[in-house]
Short mmCIF file of C-alpha atoms in Angstrom, two decimals:
data_model
loop_
_atom_site.label_atom_id
_atom_site.label_comp_id
_atom_site.label_asym_id
_atom_site.label_seq_id
_atom_site.Cartn_x
_atom_site.Cartn_y
_atom_site.Cartn_z
CA UNK N 1212 -109.19 -161.20 76.45
CA UNK N 1213 -112.75 -162.81 77.73
CA UNK N 1214 -113.82 -161.73 80.66
CA UNK N 1215 -116.63 -164.15 81.56
CA UNK N 1216 -116.78 -168.24 81.42
CA UNK N 1217 -119.72 -168.12 78.85
CA UNK N 1218 -119.98 -169.11 75.11
CA UNK N 1219 -122.61 -168.52 72.61
CA UNK N 1220 -122.62 -171.91 70.33
CA UNK N 1221 -122.99 -170.80 66.51
CA UNK N 1222 -126.47 -172.11 65.04
CA UNK N 1223 -124.16 -175.02 63.40
CA UNK N 1224 -123.56 -176.73 65.92
CA UNK N 1225 -125.88 -179.79 67.33
CA UNK N 1226 -129.26 -178.89 68.79
CA UNK N 1227 -131.65 -180.65 70.78
CA UNK N 1228 -134.92 -178.59 69.58
CA UNK N 1229 -136.33 -175.78 67.20
CA UNK N 1230 -138.91 -173.42 68.74
CA UNK N 1231 -142.17 -172.14 66.09
CA UNK N 1232 -144.76 -170.34 67.51
CA UNK N 1233 -147.74 -170.97 65.49
CA UNK N 1234 -150.03 -168.39 63.94
CA UNK N 1235 -153.50 -168.06 65.03
CA UNK N 1236 -156.45 -166.14 63.61
CA UNK N 1237 -155.65 -162.80 66.52
CA UNK N 1238 -151.89 -162.16 65.07
CA UNK N 1239 -151.60 -160.11 61.66
CA UNK N 1240 -151.33 -163.53 60.12
CA UNK N 1241 -155.43 -163.15 60.27
CA UNK N 1242 -156.09 -162.65 56.32
CA UNK N 1243 -154.12 -165.31 54.73
CA UNK N 1244 -153.72 -167.78 57.84
CA UNK N 1245 -154.33 -170.52 55.71
CA UNK N 1246 -151.45 -169.57 53.17
CA UNK N 1247 -148.84 -169.14 56.14
CA UNK N 1248 -150.17 -172.27 58.04
CA UNK N 1249 -148.88 -174.28 55.33
CA UNK N 1250 -145.89 -172.74 55.12
CA UNK N 1251 -145.03 -173.01 58.97
CA UNK N 1252 -146.76 -176.87 58.08
CA UNK N 1253 -143.42 -177.09 55.67
CA UNK N 1254 -141.30 -175.87 58.13
CA UNK N 1255 -142.32 -178.10 60.89
CA UNK N 1256 -142.01 -181.65 59.24
CA UNK N 1257 -138.79 -180.60 57.65
CA UNK N 1258 -137.71 -179.79 61.16
CA UNK N 1259 -139.01 -182.82 62.42
CA UNK N 1260 -137.11 -185.37 60.39
CA UNK N 1261 -134.11 -184.05 61.67
CA UNK N 1262 -134.44 -183.06 65.52
CA UNK N 1263 -137.11 -182.46 68.19
CA UNK N 1264 -139.87 -179.87 67.52
CA UNK N 1265 -141.05 -177.71 70.32
CA UNK N 1266 -144.55 -175.43 69.10
CA UNK N 1267 -145.87 -172.42 71.09
CA UNK N 1268 -149.73 -172.43 69.89
CA UNK N 1269 -153.12 -171.38 71.27
CA UNK N 1270 -155.21 -173.67 72.66
CA UNK N 1271 -157.79 -174.36 69.96
CA UNK N 1272 -155.07 -175.68 67.75
CA UNK N 1273 -153.53 -178.28 69.61
CA UNK N 1274 -154.99 -181.10 68.09
CA UNK N 1275 -154.09 -180.30 65.05
CA UNK N 1276 -150.66 -179.39 65.56
CA UNK N 1277 -149.70 -183.03 67.86
CA UNK N 1278 -148.81 -184.85 64.94
CA UNK N 1279 -146.54 -182.38 63.76
CA UNK N 1280 -144.54 -181.95 67.19
CA UNK N 1281 -142.68 -183.63 70.21
CA UNK N 1282 -143.27 -181.08 72.57
CA UNK N 1283 -146.44 -178.71 72.06
CA UNK N 1284 -147.41 -175.53 74.68
CA UNK N 1285 -150.69 -173.79 74.90
CA UNK N 1286 -150.26 -170.29 74.96
CA UNK N 1287 -151.31 -167.37 73.44
CA UNK N 1288 -149.39 -164.65 71.53
CA UNK N 1289 -148.95 -161.43 70.11
CA UNK N 1290 -147.03 -162.36 67.33
CA UNK N 1291 -145.16 -165.91 65.50
CA UNK N 1292 -141.74 -164.31 65.61
CA UNK N 1293 -140.02 -166.92 68.09
CA UNK N 1294 -136.30 -165.63 66.69
CA UNK N 1295 -136.82 -162.16 68.48
CA UNK N 1296 -138.69 -163.47 71.29
CA UNK N 1297 -136.88 -166.96 72.05
CA UNK N 1298 -134.29 -167.71 74.54
CA UNK N 1299 -131.05 -167.01 73.74
CA UNK N 1300 -128.84 -169.94 74.77
CA UNK N 1301 -125.27 -169.92 75.93
CA UNK N 1302 -123.61 -172.39 77.78
CA UNK N 1303 -121.38 -171.34 81.03
CA UNK N 1304 -117.83 -173.76 81.29
CA UNK N 1305 -116.41 -174.67 84.72
CA UNK N 1306 -114.17 -173.06 86.36
CA UNK N 1307 -111.26 -176.02 85.32
CA UNK N 1308 -112.63 -175.94 81.87
CA UNK N 1309 -114.89 -179.60 82.64
CA UNK N 1310 -118.32 -179.70 81.89
CA UNK N 1311 -120.89 -177.16 80.94
CA UNK N 1312 -123.80 -175.82 81.78
CA UNK N 1313 -126.76 -174.64 79.30
CA UNK N 1314 -128.08 -170.92 80.08
CA UNK N 1315 -131.22 -169.48 79.09
CA UNK N 1316 -131.41 -166.00 78.49
CA UNK N 1317 -134.78 -164.21 78.72
CA UNK N 1318 -134.26 -160.77 77.11
CA UNK N 1319 -136.76 -158.25 76.50
CA UNK N 1320 -138.77 -158.26 73.45
CA UNK N 1321 -140.57 -154.59 72.19
CA UNK N 1322 -141.53 -155.30 68.57
CA UNK N 1323 -138.80 -154.25 67.24
CA UNK N 1324 -138.34 -151.00 69.53
CA UNK N 1325 -141.92 -150.23 69.95
CA UNK N 1326 -143.60 -151.02 66.74
CA UNK N 1327 -145.79 -153.63 67.45
CA UNK N 1328 -147.15 -155.19 70.71
CA UNK N 1329 -145.37 -157.49 72.06
CA UNK N 1330 -146.89 -157.96 75.58
CA UNK N 1331 -147.74 -161.90 75.33
CA UNK N 1332 -144.71 -162.62 73.22
CA UNK N 1333 -142.55 -161.45 76.36
CA UNK N 1334 -144.00 -164.40 78.80
CA UNK N 1335 -143.50 -167.00 76.41
CA UNK N 1336 -139.90 -167.76 77.54
CA UNK N 1337 -140.99 -168.09 81.45
CA UNK N 1338 -143.92 -170.45 80.56
CA UNK N 1339 -141.79 -172.53 78.46
CA UNK N 1340 -139.01 -172.89 81.56
CA UNK N 1341 -141.97 -173.29 84.28
CA UNK N 1342 -143.38 -175.97 82.00
CA UNK N 1343 -139.66 -177.98 81.51
CA UNK N 1344 -140.24 -178.20 77.98
CA UNK N 1345 -136.61 -176.09 77.64
CA UNK N 1346 -133.82 -177.22 79.44
CA UNK N 1347 -131.13 -175.04 81.05
CA UNK N 1348 -130.66 -172.15 84.22
CA UNK N 1349 -133.08 -169.30 83.60
CA UNK N 1350 -131.47 -165.90 83.59
CA UNK N 1351 -133.53 -162.73 83.56
CA UNK N 1352 -132.34 -160.33 81.28
CA UNK N 1353 -135.89 -158.71 80.80
CA UNK N 1354 -134.23 -154.97 81.37
CA UNK N 1355 -132.37 -154.75 78.12
CA UNK N 1356 -134.06 -155.28 74.71
CA UNK N 1357 -132.04 -157.59 72.24
CA UNK N 1358 -133.57 -159.54 69.35
CA UNK N 1359 -132.23 -163.15 68.36
CA UNK N 1360 -132.18 -162.24 65.10
CA UNK N 1361 -130.09 -158.71 66.03
CA UNK N 1362 -127.03 -161.05 66.87
CA UNK N 1363 -124.79 -163.87 65.23
CA UNK N 1364 -121.80 -165.96 66.65
CA UNK N 1365 -119.43 -168.20 65.38
CA UNK N 1366 -119.39 -169.76 68.48
CA UNK N 1367 -115.12 -168.76 69.04
CA UNK N 1368 -115.77 -165.57 70.52
CA UNK N 1369 -116.79 -163.01 68.07
CA UNK N 1370 -120.67 -161.93 67.92
CA UNK N 1371 -121.69 -159.62 64.81
CA UNK N 1372 -124.42 -157.28 64.71
CA UNK N 1373 -125.60 -153.57 63.61
CA UNK N 1374 -125.60 -150.07 64.97
CA UNK N 1375 -128.59 -149.35 63.00
CA UNK N 1376 -130.51 -151.89 65.05
CA UNK N 1377 -129.23 -152.00 68.34
CA UNK N 1378 -128.61 -148.06 68.49
CA UNK N 1379 -131.84 -147.58 67.22
CA UNK N 1380 -134.62 -145.66 69.16
CA UNK N 1381 -136.55 -146.92 71.99
CA UNK N 1382 -134.56 -150.11 72.65
CA UNK N 1383 -131.65 -149.40 75.30
CA UNK N 1384 -131.52 -145.66 75.11
CA UNK N 1385 -129.91 -143.78 77.05
CA UNK N 1386 -126.82 -146.69 77.05
CA UNK N 1387 -124.16 -145.64 74.94
CA UNK N 1388 -122.64 -148.19 72.33
CA UNK N 1389 -120.22 -149.18 74.32
CA UNK N 1390 -122.36 -149.62 77.50
CA UNK N 1391 -124.15 -152.22 74.71
CA UNK N 1392 -121.13 -153.90 73.72
CA UNK N 1393 -120.18 -154.53 77.43
CA UNK N 1394 -123.43 -155.50 78.04
CA UNK N 1395 -123.50 -158.35 74.78
CA UNK N 1396 -119.80 -159.14 75.83
CA UNK N 1397 -120.92 -160.26 79.73
CA UNK N 1398 -123.96 -162.29 78.99
CA UNK N 1399 -123.13 -164.24 75.60
CA UNK N 1400 -119.25 -164.64 76.57
CA UNK N 1401 -117.77 -162.72 73.83
CA UNK N 1402 -113.88 -161.36 73.16
CA UNK N 1403 -115.30 -158.76 70.60
CA UNK N 1404 -118.03 -157.57 69.34
CA UNK N 1405 -118.51 -156.67 65.00
CA UNK N 1406 -120.34 -153.61 64.37
CA UNK N 1407 -121.65 -153.18 61.36
CA UNK N 1408 -122.63 -149.57 60.07
CA UNK N 1409 -123.93 -150.12 56.74
CA UNK N 1410 -126.98 -152.28 55.16
CA UNK N 1411 -131.21 -152.61 55.38
CA UNK N 1412 -133.81 -154.07 53.15
CA UNK N 1413 -136.31 -151.60 51.99
CA UNK N 1414 -139.51 -152.66 54.53
CA UNK N 1415 -137.33 -153.94 57.19
CA UNK N 1416 -139.23 -153.73 60.66
CA UNK N 1417 -136.17 -154.58 62.49
CA UNK N 1418 -133.87 -151.58 61.58
CA UNK N 1419 -131.83 -153.76 59.75
CA UNK N 1420 -131.19 -157.47 61.69
CA UNK N 1421 -127.59 -158.79 60.93
CA UNK N 1422 -129.61 -162.19 59.99
CA UNK N 1423 -131.50 -160.65 57.25
CA UNK N 1424 -127.68 -159.27 55.74
CA UNK N 1425 -124.40 -161.28 56.50
CA UNK N 1426 -124.64 -164.81 58.31
CA UNK N 1427 -121.64 -166.75 60.25
CA UNK N 1428 -120.22 -170.20 58.62
CA UNK N 1429 -118.12 -172.56 59.46
CA UNK N 1430 -114.39 -171.74 59.13
CA UNK N 1431 -114.27 -168.61 59.28
CA UNK N 1432 -116.81 -167.93 56.08
CA UNK N 1433 -119.57 -164.90 55.81
CA UNK N 1434 -122.45 -165.24 53.56
CA UNK N 1435 -123.94 -161.98 52.66
CA UNK N 1436 -126.45 -160.28 50.21
CA UNK N 1437 -125.48 -158.36 47.00
CA UNK N 1438 -127.41 -154.90 46.31
CA UNK N 1439 -129.43 -153.63 43.40
CA UNK N 1440 -129.87 -150.17 42.48
CA UNK N 1441 -132.36 -149.94 45.22
CA UNK N 1442 -130.01 -150.79 48.07
CA UNK N 1443 -126.58 -148.58 47.11
CA UNK N 1444 -125.56 -149.17 51.50
CA UNK N 1445 -125.20 -152.72 50.80
CA UNK N 1446 -122.26 -152.14 48.41
CA UNK N 1447 -120.58 -150.18 51.54
CA UNK N 1448 -121.38 -152.97 54.02
CA UNK N 1449 -119.76 -155.32 51.20
CA UNK N 1450 -116.80 -152.87 52.06
CA UNK N 1451 -116.75 -153.39 55.59
CA UNK N 1452 -116.74 -157.26 55.67
CA UNK N 1453 -113.94 -157.60 52.71
CA UNK N 1454 -111.95 -155.03 55.34
CA UNK N 1455 -112.70 -157.01 58.55
CA UNK N 1456 -110.28 -159.85 59.80
CA UNK N 1457 -110.95 -162.81 62.37
CA UNK N 1458 -109.70 -163.04 65.73
CA UNK N 1459 -106.41 -164.31 64.64
CA UNK N 1460 -105.89 -162.06 61.44
CA UNK N 1461 -107.16 -163.59 58.59
CA UNK N 1462 -109.59 -162.23 56.04
CA UNK N 1463 -113.00 -163.98 56.03
CA UNK N 1464 -113.65 -165.92 53.21
CA UNK N 1465 -116.78 -163.80 51.73
CA UNK N 1466 -119.38 -165.85 49.49
CA UNK N 1467 -122.41 -163.44 48.17
CA UNK N 1468 -125.70 -163.95 47.67
CA UNK N 1469 -127.91 -162.59 45.23
CA UNK N 1470 -130.82 -160.30 46.15
CA UNK N 1471 -134.40 -161.78 45.08
CA UNK N 1472 -136.07 -159.85 41.91
CA UNK N 1473 -138.82 -157.00 43.91
CA UNK N 1474 -141.29 -158.73 45.09
CA UNK N 1475 -144.26 -156.42 46.56
CA UNK N 1476 -147.67 -156.57 48.44
CA UNK N 1477 -149.50 -153.74 46.92
CA UNK N 1478 -147.05 -150.49 46.60
CA UNK N 1479 -145.13 -151.69 49.85
CA UNK N 1480 -141.56 -153.70 48.59
CA UNK N 1481 -141.26 -156.56 51.04
CA UNK N 1482 -137.69 -157.25 52.32
CA UNK N 1483 -136.67 -160.54 50.89
CA UNK N 1484 -133.33 -162.12 50.91
CA UNK N 1485 -132.31 -165.27 51.33
CA UNK N 1486 -129.78 -164.65 53.83
CA UNK N 1487 -132.28 -165.35 56.70
CA UNK N 1488 -132.00 -169.31 56.56
CA UNK N 1489 -132.13 -171.74 59.50
CA UNK N 1490 -129.36 -174.57 59.79
CA UNK N 1491 -130.38 -177.74 61.93
CA UNK N 1492 -128.88 -180.72 62.49
CA UNK N 1493 -128.16 -182.28 58.95
CA UNK N 1494 -129.66 -179.71 56.90
CA UNK N 1495 -130.35 -175.80 55.62
CA UNK N 1496 -133.36 -174.53 55.56
CA UNK N 1497 -133.45 -171.61 52.63
CA UNK N 1498 -136.41 -169.08 51.89
CA UNK N 1499 -137.22 -169.17 48.27
CA UNK N 1500 -139.42 -166.91 46.01
CA UNK N 1501 -140.32 -168.52 43.78
CA UNK N 1502 -137.69 -167.28 41.09
CA UNK N 1503 -136.00 -170.37 40.01
CA UNK N 1504 -133.02 -169.18 38.64
CA UNK N 1505 -132.00 -167.06 41.82
CA UNK N 1506 -133.58 -169.51 44.04
CA UNK N 1507 -131.30 -172.00 42.96
CA UNK N 1508 -128.59 -169.90 42.87
CA UNK N 1509 -128.79 -168.87 46.58
CA UNK N 1510 -128.87 -172.72 47.76
CA UNK N 1511 -126.29 -173.25 45.48
CA UNK N 1512 -123.77 -170.90 47.24
CA UNK N 1513 -124.91 -171.51 50.66
CA UNK N 1514 -124.38 -175.39 50.06
CA UNK N 1515 -120.56 -173.96 49.43
CA UNK N 1516 -120.89 -172.95 53.14
CA UNK N 1517 -122.24 -175.98 54.49
CA UNK N 1518 -121.02 -178.83 52.01
CA UNK N 1519 -121.93 -181.50 54.68
CA UNK N 1520 -125.74 -180.79 54.51
CA UNK N 1521 -128.86 -181.03 52.78
CA UNK N 1522 -129.97 -177.85 51.02
CA UNK N 1523 -133.91 -177.51 51.63
CA UNK N 1524 -135.66 -175.09 49.84
CA UNK N 1525 -139.10 -173.50 51.16
CA UNK N 1526 -141.71 -171.08 49.95
CA UNK N 1527 -141.46 -167.78 51.95
CA UNK N 1528 -143.77 -165.75 49.74
CA UNK N 1529 -146.32 -165.69 52.34
CA UNK N 1530 -143.96 -165.51 55.59
CA UNK N 1531 -142.49 -161.74 53.74
CA UNK N 1532 -145.81 -160.05 53.40
CA UNK N 1533 -145.37 -159.67 57.12
CA UNK N 1534 -142.09 -158.43 56.95
CA UNK N 1535 -139.92 -161.53 57.77
CA UNK N 1536 -138.61 -164.96 56.59
CA UNK N 1537 -138.01 -168.22 57.72
CA UNK N 1538 -135.00 -167.71 60.41
CA UNK N 1539 -137.37 -164.78 61.91
CA UNK N 1540 -139.75 -167.63 62.59
CA UNK N 1541 -137.50 -170.09 64.59
CA UNK N 1542 -135.60 -170.56 67.31
CA UNK N 1543 -133.13 -173.25 68.31
CA UNK N 1544 -131.77 -174.71 71.63
CA UNK N 1545 -128.63 -177.01 72.12
#
């Protein structure tokens, strides 16, 4: 039984706004700043058509961004991965089940296990809260490393994650897996944590974020990426998913997404994935990679999982040059 009177919503529930943390010249985007800025502008336009948009940007960029956004905050960041430095939102229900309170959980982001500098990114949430740009009750969990891309919620008490990420070095040692599970249940109000022990992408910096591999959809549907000869571990992940059951004992509906054909930056294979889509009010924004046949197939399959939403493709070839994709760039607030 769930011990905590709180719930992490599913991504497809109604949202108030989406956050983007904007690229600038002092980030790793500097060599391709015009190219990545064009992608962010496209994301911003599609989001703003359907809900409010919150942009965190360095001061010099604000005048250029004001036509794109409903809410604009001046703050310098180390990088732009709002999914991993943004607030994780849960709701707290009253003891009588009447009314709810939104909780803004501020976890520590340490550059995916101290791979990259993230000191400024860790200050963004407090700044947004103090400026009144995000609504809810602030909770400080900065003693615990947790990235938004490492967890998926079905809104009904199940949280998916991967052991290769949450148990990776330089995150929460010396905590055990059981310690981490207890923390997730307490903070997120989960009845169970599903740990996947297989699956990762070549070129991935996150140690296997769930949002690059498996996504939870309405009606107990799981979208997941298939493998190729370079990713044999994805076949083992598929077996794990086939063996899984819902809380009421039924198998999940499984929809397999194609894996994009290899994309390289020099000699480095980049972690392109169609699983890194974003669900917003009325639409799903899907990363595409200039592979028309696979892009169309992925969008068709995602449309099966979300038949009531428009499916919109956004070319993310620039985004994966920094080893992320569309979902990684965004964070939604309920």
